[in-house]
mmCIF file of C-alpha atoms in Angstrom:
data_model
loop_
_atom_site.group_PDB
_atom_site.id
_atom_site.type_symbol
_atom_site.label_atom_id
_atom_site.label_comp_id
_atom_site.label_asym_id
_atom_site.label_seq_id
_atom_site.Cartn_x
_atom_site.Cartn_y
_atom_site.Cartn_z
ATOM 1 C CA UNK J 1047 0.000 0.001 -0.001
ATOM 2 C CA UNK J 1048 1.538 3.364 -0.988
ATOM 3 C CA UNK J 1049 2.354 5.815 1.770
ATOM 4 C CA UNK J 1050 0.091 8.878 1.748
ATOM 5 C CA UNK J 1051 2.843 11.516 2.086
ATOM 6 C CA UNK J 1052 5.603 9.814 0.125
ATOM 7 C CA UNK J 1053 8.076 12.287 -1.346
ATOM 8 C CA UNK J 1054 6.771 15.301 0.580
ATOM 9 C CA UNK J 1055 8.464 17.502 3.126
ATOM 10 C CA UNK J 1056 6.941 18.840 6.324
ATOM 11 C CA UNK J 1057 7.695 21.316 9.091
ATOM 12 C CA UNK J 1058 5.942 20.701 12.409
ATOM 13 C CA UNK J 1059 6.321 23.332 15.140
ATOM 14 C CA UNK J 1060 6.158 22.333 18.786
ATOM 15 C CA UNK J 1061 6.998 18.805 17.660
ATOM 16 C CA UNK J 1062 9.024 17.652 20.664
ATOM 17 C CA UNK J 1063 6.055 16.477 22.768
ATOM 18 C CA UNK J 1064 2.373 15.532 22.880
ATOM 19 C CA UNK J 1065 0.334 16.431 19.761
ATOM 20 C CA UNK J 1066 3.237 17.886 17.784
ATOM 21 C CA UNK J 1067 5.391 14.822 18.306
ATOM 22 C CA UNK J 1068 2.548 12.506 17.309
ATOM 23 C CA UNK J 1069 1.999 14.491 14.111
ATOM 24 C CA UNK J 1070 5.691 14.449 13.206
ATOM 25 C CA UNK J 1071 5.894 10.694 13.770
ATOM 26 C CA UNK J 1072 2.694 10.051 11.801
ATOM 27 C CA UNK J 1073 3.901 12.157 8.864
ATOM 28 C CA UNK J 1074 7.212 10.290 8.803
ATOM 29 C CA UNK J 1075 5.395 6.950 8.958
ATOM 30 C CA UNK J 1076 3.460 8.029 5.850
ATOM 31 C CA UNK J 1077 6.660 8.767 3.940
ATOM 32 C CA UNK J 1078 7.264 12.470 4.552
ATOM 33 C CA UNK J 1079 10.637 13.912 5.441
ATOM 34 C CA UNK J 1080 9.984 15.947 8.565
ATOM 35 C CA UNK J 1081 11.610 18.850 10.335
ATOM 36 C CA UNK J 1082 10.903 18.520 14.035
ATOM 37 C CA UNK J 1083 10.981 22.003 15.561
ATOM 38 C CA UNK J 1084 10.991 23.050 19.196
ATOM 39 C CA UNK J 1085 13.060 24.650 21.920
ATOM 40 C CA UNK J 1086 14.569 21.528 23.499
ATOM 41 C CA UNK J 1087 17.379 19.897 21.542
ATOM 42 C CA UNK J 1088 17.307 16.884 23.855
ATOM 43 C CA UNK J 1089 13.618 16.201 23.281
ATOM 44 C CA UNK J 1090 14.048 16.948 19.597
ATOM 45 C CA UNK J 1091 16.724 14.282 19.318
ATOM 46 C CA UNK J 1092 14.402 11.812 21.034
ATOM 47 C CA UNK J 1093 11.741 12.394 18.381
ATOM 48 C CA UNK J 1094 14.242 12.162 15.530
ATOM 49 C CA UNK J 1095 15.659 8.934 16.961
ATOM 50 C CA UNK J 1096 12.154 7.471 17.349
ATOM 51 C CA UNK J 1097 11.350 8.321 13.732
ATOM 52 C CA UNK J 1098 14.653 6.888 12.501
ATOM 53 C CA UNK J 1099 14.133 3.675 14.481
ATOM 54 C CA UNK J 1100 10.939 3.104 12.480
ATOM 55 C CA UNK J 1101 12.653 3.765 9.162
ATOM 56 C CA UNK J 1102 11.456 7.350 8.752
ATOM 57 C CA UNK J 1103 13.359 10.536 7.985
ATOM 58 C CA UNK J 1104 13.463 13.491 10.365
ATOM 59 C CA UNK J 1105 15.754 16.326 11.383
ATOM 60 C CA UNK J 1106 15.608 18.634 14.376
ATOM 61 C CA UNK J 1107 15.724 22.399 13.963
ATOM 62 C CA UNK J 1108 15.752 24.371 17.183
ATOM 63 C CA UNK J 1109 13.501 27.421 17.251
ATOM 64 C CA UNK J 1110 12.190 29.718 19.946
ATOM 65 C CA UNK J 1111 9.112 31.143 18.261
ATOM 66 C CA UNK J 1112 8.742 34.256 20.368
ATOM 67 C CA UNK J 1113 6.398 36.052 17.996
ATOM 68 C CA UNK J 1114 8.999 38.091 16.220
ATOM 69 C CA UNK J 1115 8.914 38.019 12.446
ATOM 70 C CA UNK J 1116 12.675 37.419 12.502
ATOM 71 C CA UNK J 1117 12.362 34.185 14.513
ATOM 72 C CA UNK J 1118 9.643 32.852 12.232
ATOM 73 C CA UNK J 1119 11.592 33.756 9.093
ATOM 74 C CA UNK J 1120 14.736 32.133 10.489
ATOM 75 C CA UNK J 1121 12.884 28.874 11.112
ATOM 76 C CA UNK J 1122 11.327 28.985 7.642
ATOM 77 C CA UNK J 1123 14.731 29.498 6.034
ATOM 78 C CA UNK J 1124 16.507 26.791 8.024
ATOM 79 C CA UNK J 1125 13.713 24.244 7.601
ATOM 80 C CA UNK J 1126 13.629 24.930 3.861
ATOM 81 C CA UNK J 1127 17.396 24.406 3.674
ATOM 82 C CA UNK J 1128 17.313 21.179 5.687
ATOM 83 C CA UNK J 1129 14.435 19.828 3.608
ATOM 84 C CA UNK J 1130 16.287 20.354 0.364
ATOM 85 C CA UNK J 1131 14.745 23.592 -0.783
ATOM 86 C CA UNK J 1132 11.036 23.292 -0.135
ATOM 87 C CA UNK J 1133 8.375 22.829 2.547
ATOM 88 C CA UNK J 1134 5.282 21.054 1.246
ATOM 89 C CA UNK J 1135 3.404 20.854 4.542
ATOM 90 C CA UNK J 1136 3.402 23.258 7.488
ATOM 91 C CA UNK J 1137 1.804 22.417 10.821
ATOM 92 C CA UNK J 1138 1.374 25.407 13.144
ATOM 93 C CA UNK J 1139 1.190 23.524 16.417
ATOM 94 C CA UNK J 1140 3.505 25.309 18.885
ATOM 95 C CA UNK J 1141 1.682 27.141 21.659
ATOM 96 C CA UNK J 1142 1.568 27.962 25.342
ATOM 97 C CA UNK J 1143 -1.340 27.560 27.730
ATOM 98 C CA UNK J 1144 -1.230 29.614 30.951
ATOM 99 C CA UNK J 1145 -4.665 28.429 32.127
ATOM 100 C CA UNK J 1146 -5.353 31.504 34.257
ATOM 101 C CA UNK J 1147 -8.519 33.479 34.796
ATOM 102 C CA UNK J 1148 -8.842 36.938 33.266
ATOM 103 C CA UNK J 1149 -8.186 38.709 36.569
ATOM 104 C CA UNK J 1150 -5.059 36.632 37.188
ATOM 105 C CA UNK J 1151 -3.552 37.452 33.780
ATOM 106 C CA UNK J 1152 -1.007 40.259 33.650
ATOM 107 C CA UNK J 1153 0.006 42.232 30.573
ATOM 108 C CA UNK J 1154 3.322 40.427 30.164
ATOM 109 C CA UNK J 1155 1.572 37.052 30.044
ATOM 110 C CA UNK J 1156 -1.032 38.397 27.624
ATOM 111 C CA UNK J 1157 1.635 39.621 25.228
ATOM 112 C CA UNK J 1158 3.664 36.405 25.460
ATOM 113 C CA UNK J 1159 0.709 34.108 24.796
ATOM 114 C CA UNK J 1160 -0.410 36.107 21.766
ATOM 115 C CA UNK J 1161 3.179 36.296 20.535
ATOM 116 C CA UNK J 1162 3.687 32.529 20.648
ATOM 117 C CA UNK J 1163 0.186 31.380 19.718
ATOM 118 C CA UNK J 1164 -0.758 33.923 17.033
ATOM 119 C CA UNK J 1165 2.113 36.162 15.896
ATOM 120 C CA UNK J 1166 4.615 33.335 15.450
ATOM 121 C CA UNK J 1167 2.405 31.189 13.194
ATOM 122 C CA UNK J 1168 1.210 34.318 11.378
ATOM 123 C CA UNK J 1169 4.711 35.279 10.318
ATOM 124 C CA UNK J 1170 5.789 31.672 9.749
ATOM 125 C CA UNK J 1171 2.882 31.201 7.367
ATOM 126 C CA UNK J 1172 3.756 34.505 5.686
ATOM 127 C CA UNK J 1173 7.276 33.189 5.130
ATOM 128 C CA UNK J 1174 6.305 29.740 3.833
ATOM 129 C CA UNK J 1175 2.993 30.023 1.963
ATOM 130 C CA UNK J 1176 4.346 32.116 -0.953
ATOM 131 C CA UNK J 1177 7.139 29.604 -1.527
ATOM 132 C CA UNK J 1178 4.572 26.786 -1.497
ATOM 133 C CA UNK J 1179 2.563 28.643 -4.133
ATOM 134 C CA UNK J 1180 5.631 29.156 -6.319
ATOM 135 C CA UNK J 1181 6.444 25.447 -6.033
ATOM 136 C CA UNK J 1182 2.965 24.472 -7.221
ATOM 137 C CA UNK J 1183 1.059 24.090 -3.963
ATOM 138 C CA UNK J 1184 1.117 22.829 -0.411
ATOM 139 C CA UNK J 1185 -0.893 22.269 2.742
ATOM 140 C CA UNK J 1186 -1.016 24.204 5.994
ATOM 141 C CA UNK J 1187 -2.610 22.725 9.108
ATOM 142 C CA UNK J 1188 -3.299 24.957 12.105
ATOM 143 C CA UNK J 1189 -4.186 23.836 15.610
ATOM 144 C CA UNK J 1190 -7.274 25.350 17.201
ATOM 145 C CA UNK J 1191 -9.068 24.193 20.334
ATOM 146 C CA UNK J 1192 -12.540 23.183 21.447
ATOM 147 C CA UNK J 1193 -12.515 25.949 24.059
ATOM 148 C CA UNK J 1194 -12.372 28.541 21.295
ATOM 149 C CA UNK J 1195 -16.089 27.873 20.786
ATOM 150 C CA UNK J 1196 -17.285 26.373 24.052
ATOM 151 C CA UNK J 1197 -16.382 28.627 26.960
ATOM 152 C CA UNK J 1198 -14.879 27.425 30.208
ATOM 153 C CA UNK J 1199 -14.265 29.633 33.271
ATOM 154 C CA UNK J 1200 -10.468 29.566 32.987
ATOM 155 C CA UNK J 1201 -8.222 30.022 29.986
ATOM 156 C CA UNK J 1202 -9.931 33.014 28.343
ATOM 157 C CA UNK J 1203 -6.608 34.265 27.009
ATOM 158 C CA UNK J 1204 -5.622 30.925 25.479
ATOM 159 C CA UNK J 1205 -9.045 30.300 23.985
ATOM 160 C CA UNK J 1206 -9.023 33.706 22.321
ATOM 161 C CA UNK J 1207 -5.715 32.906 20.625
ATOM 162 C CA UNK J 1208 -7.128 29.656 19.295
ATOM 163 C CA UNK J 1209 -10.177 31.511 18.061
ATOM 164 C CA UNK J 1210 -7.773 33.774 16.207
ATOM 165 C CA UNK J 1211 -6.062 30.782 14.611
ATOM 166 C CA UNK J 1212 -9.383 29.363 13.449
ATOM 167 C CA UNK J 1213 -10.273 32.728 11.910
ATOM 168 C CA UNK J 1214 -6.865 32.934 10.250
ATOM 169 C CA UNK J 1215 -7.474 29.472 8.818
ATOM 170 C CA UNK J 1216 -10.478 30.723 6.883
ATOM 171 C CA UNK J 1217 -8.773 33.969 5.858
ATOM 172 C CA UNK J 1218 -5.645 32.159 4.677
ATOM 173 C CA UNK J 1219 -7.749 29.641 2.748
ATOM 174 C CA UNK J 1220 -9.267 32.553 0.865
ATOM 175 C CA UNK J 1221 -5.883 34.244 0.392
ATOM 176 C CA UNK J 1222 -3.683 31.292 -0.523
ATOM 177 C CA UNK J 1223 -6.147 28.669 -1.766
ATOM 178 C CA UNK J 1224 -6.375 30.126 -5.286
ATOM 179 C CA UNK J 1225 -2.570 29.795 -5.438
ATOM 180 C CA UNK J 1226 -2.714 26.073 -4.688
ATOM 181 C CA UNK J 1227 -2.086 26.213 -0.936
ATOM 182 C CA UNK J 1228 -4.771 24.498 1.112
ATOM 183 C CA UNK J 1229 -5.234 25.816 4.662
ATOM 184 C CA UNK J 1230 -7.265 23.952 7.271
ATOM 185 C CA UNK J 1231 -7.301 23.484 11.029
ATOM 186 C CA UNK J 1232 -7.891 20.836 13.651
ATOM 187 C CA UNK J 1233 -9.784 21.590 16.842
ATOM 188 C CA UNK J 1234 -8.731 18.997 19.435
ATOM 189 C CA UNK J 1235 -10.768 18.142 22.488
ATOM 190 C CA UNK J 1236 -9.104 17.255 25.775
ATOM 191 C CA UNK J 1237 -6.016 15.406 24.561
ATOM 192 C CA UNK J 1238 -3.190 14.020 26.645
ATOM 193 C CA UNK J 1239 -0.804 11.078 26.281
ATOM 194 C CA UNK J 1240 -2.215 7.890 27.756
ATOM 195 C CA UNK J 1241 -1.127 7.207 31.333
ATOM 196 C CA UNK J 1242 -1.985 3.747 32.583
ATOM 197 C CA UNK J 1243 -3.615 3.469 35.974
ATOM 198 C CA UNK J 1244 -4.178 7.178 36.523
ATOM 199 C CA UNK J 1245 -7.040 9.584 35.896
ATOM 200 C CA UNK J 1246 -6.189 13.128 34.928
ATOM 201 C CA UNK J 1247 -8.341 15.950 36.390
ATOM 202 C CA UNK J 1248 -9.202 17.021 32.822
ATOM 203 C CA UNK J 1249 -10.959 13.685 32.306
ATOM 204 C CA UNK J 1250 -14.025 15.207 33.937
ATOM 205 C CA UNK J 1251 -14.506 17.575 30.999
ATOM 206 C CA UNK J 1252 -15.075 14.615 28.671
ATOM 207 C CA UNK J 1253 -17.564 12.762 30.860
ATOM 208 C CA UNK J 1254 -20.904 12.394 29.112
ATOM 209 C CA UNK J 1255 -19.540 13.057 25.621
ATOM 210 C CA UNK J 1256 -20.057 10.401 22.937
ATOM 211 C CA UNK J 1257 -16.444 9.302 23.403
ATOM 212 C CA UNK J 1258 -16.718 9.569 27.202
ATOM 213 C CA UNK J 1259 -12.958 9.796 27.545
ATOM 214 C CA UNK J 1260 -9.991 11.999 26.768
ATOM 215 C CA UNK J 1261 -8.323 11.704 23.396
ATOM 216 C CA UNK J 1262 -4.733 10.751 22.756
ATOM 217 C CA UNK J 1263 -2.279 12.574 20.473
ATOM 218 C CA UNK J 1264 -2.481 9.932 17.749
ATOM 219 C CA UNK J 1265 -6.137 10.879 17.094
ATOM 220 C CA UNK J 1266 -5.031 14.402 16.209
ATOM 221 C CA UNK J 1267 -2.095 13.088 14.189
ATOM 222 C CA UNK J 1268 -4.417 10.942 12.071
ATOM 223 C CA UNK J 1269 -6.512 14.015 11.288
ATOM 224 C CA UNK J 1270 -3.388 15.991 10.385
ATOM 225 C CA UNK J 1271 -2.302 13.274 7.947
ATOM 226 C CA UNK J 1272 -5.716 13.446 6.286
ATOM 227 C CA UNK J 1273 -5.581 17.240 5.926
ATOM 228 C CA UNK J 1274 -2.046 17.063 4.527
ATOM 229 C CA UNK J 1275 -2.730 14.235 2.080
ATOM 230 C CA UNK J 1276 -4.455 14.074 -1.299
ATOM 231 C CA UNK J 1277 -7.665 12.674 0.197
ATOM 232 C CA UNK J 1278 -8.505 16.188 1.390
ATOM 233 C CA UNK J 1279 -7.686 17.946 -1.883
ATOM 234 C CA UNK J 1280 -11.192 19.482 -1.994
ATOM 235 C CA UNK J 1281 -11.077 20.654 1.647
ATOM 236 C CA UNK J 1282 -10.297 24.346 2.179
ATOM 237 C CA UNK J 1283 -10.755 26.604 5.196
ATOM 238 C CA UNK J 1284 -12.378 24.034 7.439
ATOM 239 C CA UNK J 1285 -11.911 23.451 11.150
ATOM 240 C CA UNK J 1286 -12.076 19.721 11.786
ATOM 241 C CA UNK J 1287 -13.372 18.909 15.271
ATOM 242 C CA UNK J 1288 -11.494 15.958 16.747
ATOM 243 C CA UNK J 1289 -12.918 16.241 20.236
ATOM 244 C CA UNK J 1290 -14.949 13.147 21.018
ATOM 245 C CA UNK J 1291 -18.142 15.090 20.326
ATOM 246 C CA UNK J 1292 -17.470 17.678 23.024
ATOM 247 C CA UNK J 1293 -18.580 20.712 20.997
ATOM 248 C CA UNK J 1294 -21.267 19.113 18.827
ATOM 249 C CA UNK J 1295 -23.334 16.932 21.152
ATOM 250 C CA UNK J 1296 -25.201 17.973 24.301
ATOM 251 C CA UNK J 1297 -23.484 16.661 27.415
ATOM 252 C CA UNK J 1298 -26.005 15.589 30.045
ATOM 253 C CA UNK J 1299 -24.660 15.628 33.593
ATOM 254 C CA UNK J 1300 -24.947 12.226 35.194
#
């Protein structure tokens, strides 16, 4: 059976843990050559080694995406160089989650969260999408969040940044789609790596959903493969909910 991303190149930000790592590993398993990007060289090497052990191809490029256009451009340039001159797939996954209430959020935190979660992917996309268009096309996958559309009493700052990314997804689809660059997003539910024998406090937020459990990173990775592959060639500007039904089905308290 042919691999779905054979011969393509991909840059995944925030790829040294959790969802980003799962996406990088899934892309490599489907034949893509992947740049694993993040701040920790040690964790980056772990991901690259895991990919290599399964016969995939990956390289680590360290990046501290602080929101500056310079940092995003530097990552775009280095990833393009490492990948042999082109990036076919970009996954804007890197982000920070302070989890505070509005009253507990200071201005410095506000600026940092918007810098990492919105400005960094904005300028990274600005650096990569035109090159994709010149090369004949590409795919961009953004990461949103279920709490961008279903409010919870903490995390207003984070949820607003994810709402911004979902809006940018539609705007970029309109801007870059006619040039051959498909832009879509994934909205994960409560997703954490599986931990045997323990129950995470966040598990409560998925009680009563159709899935009735938290998701694992591989569920998001599978969706990312779909949005990056040819099967989704007619999909533009959509936000794909991968949340166990959290935002689409009424949850009845038990």
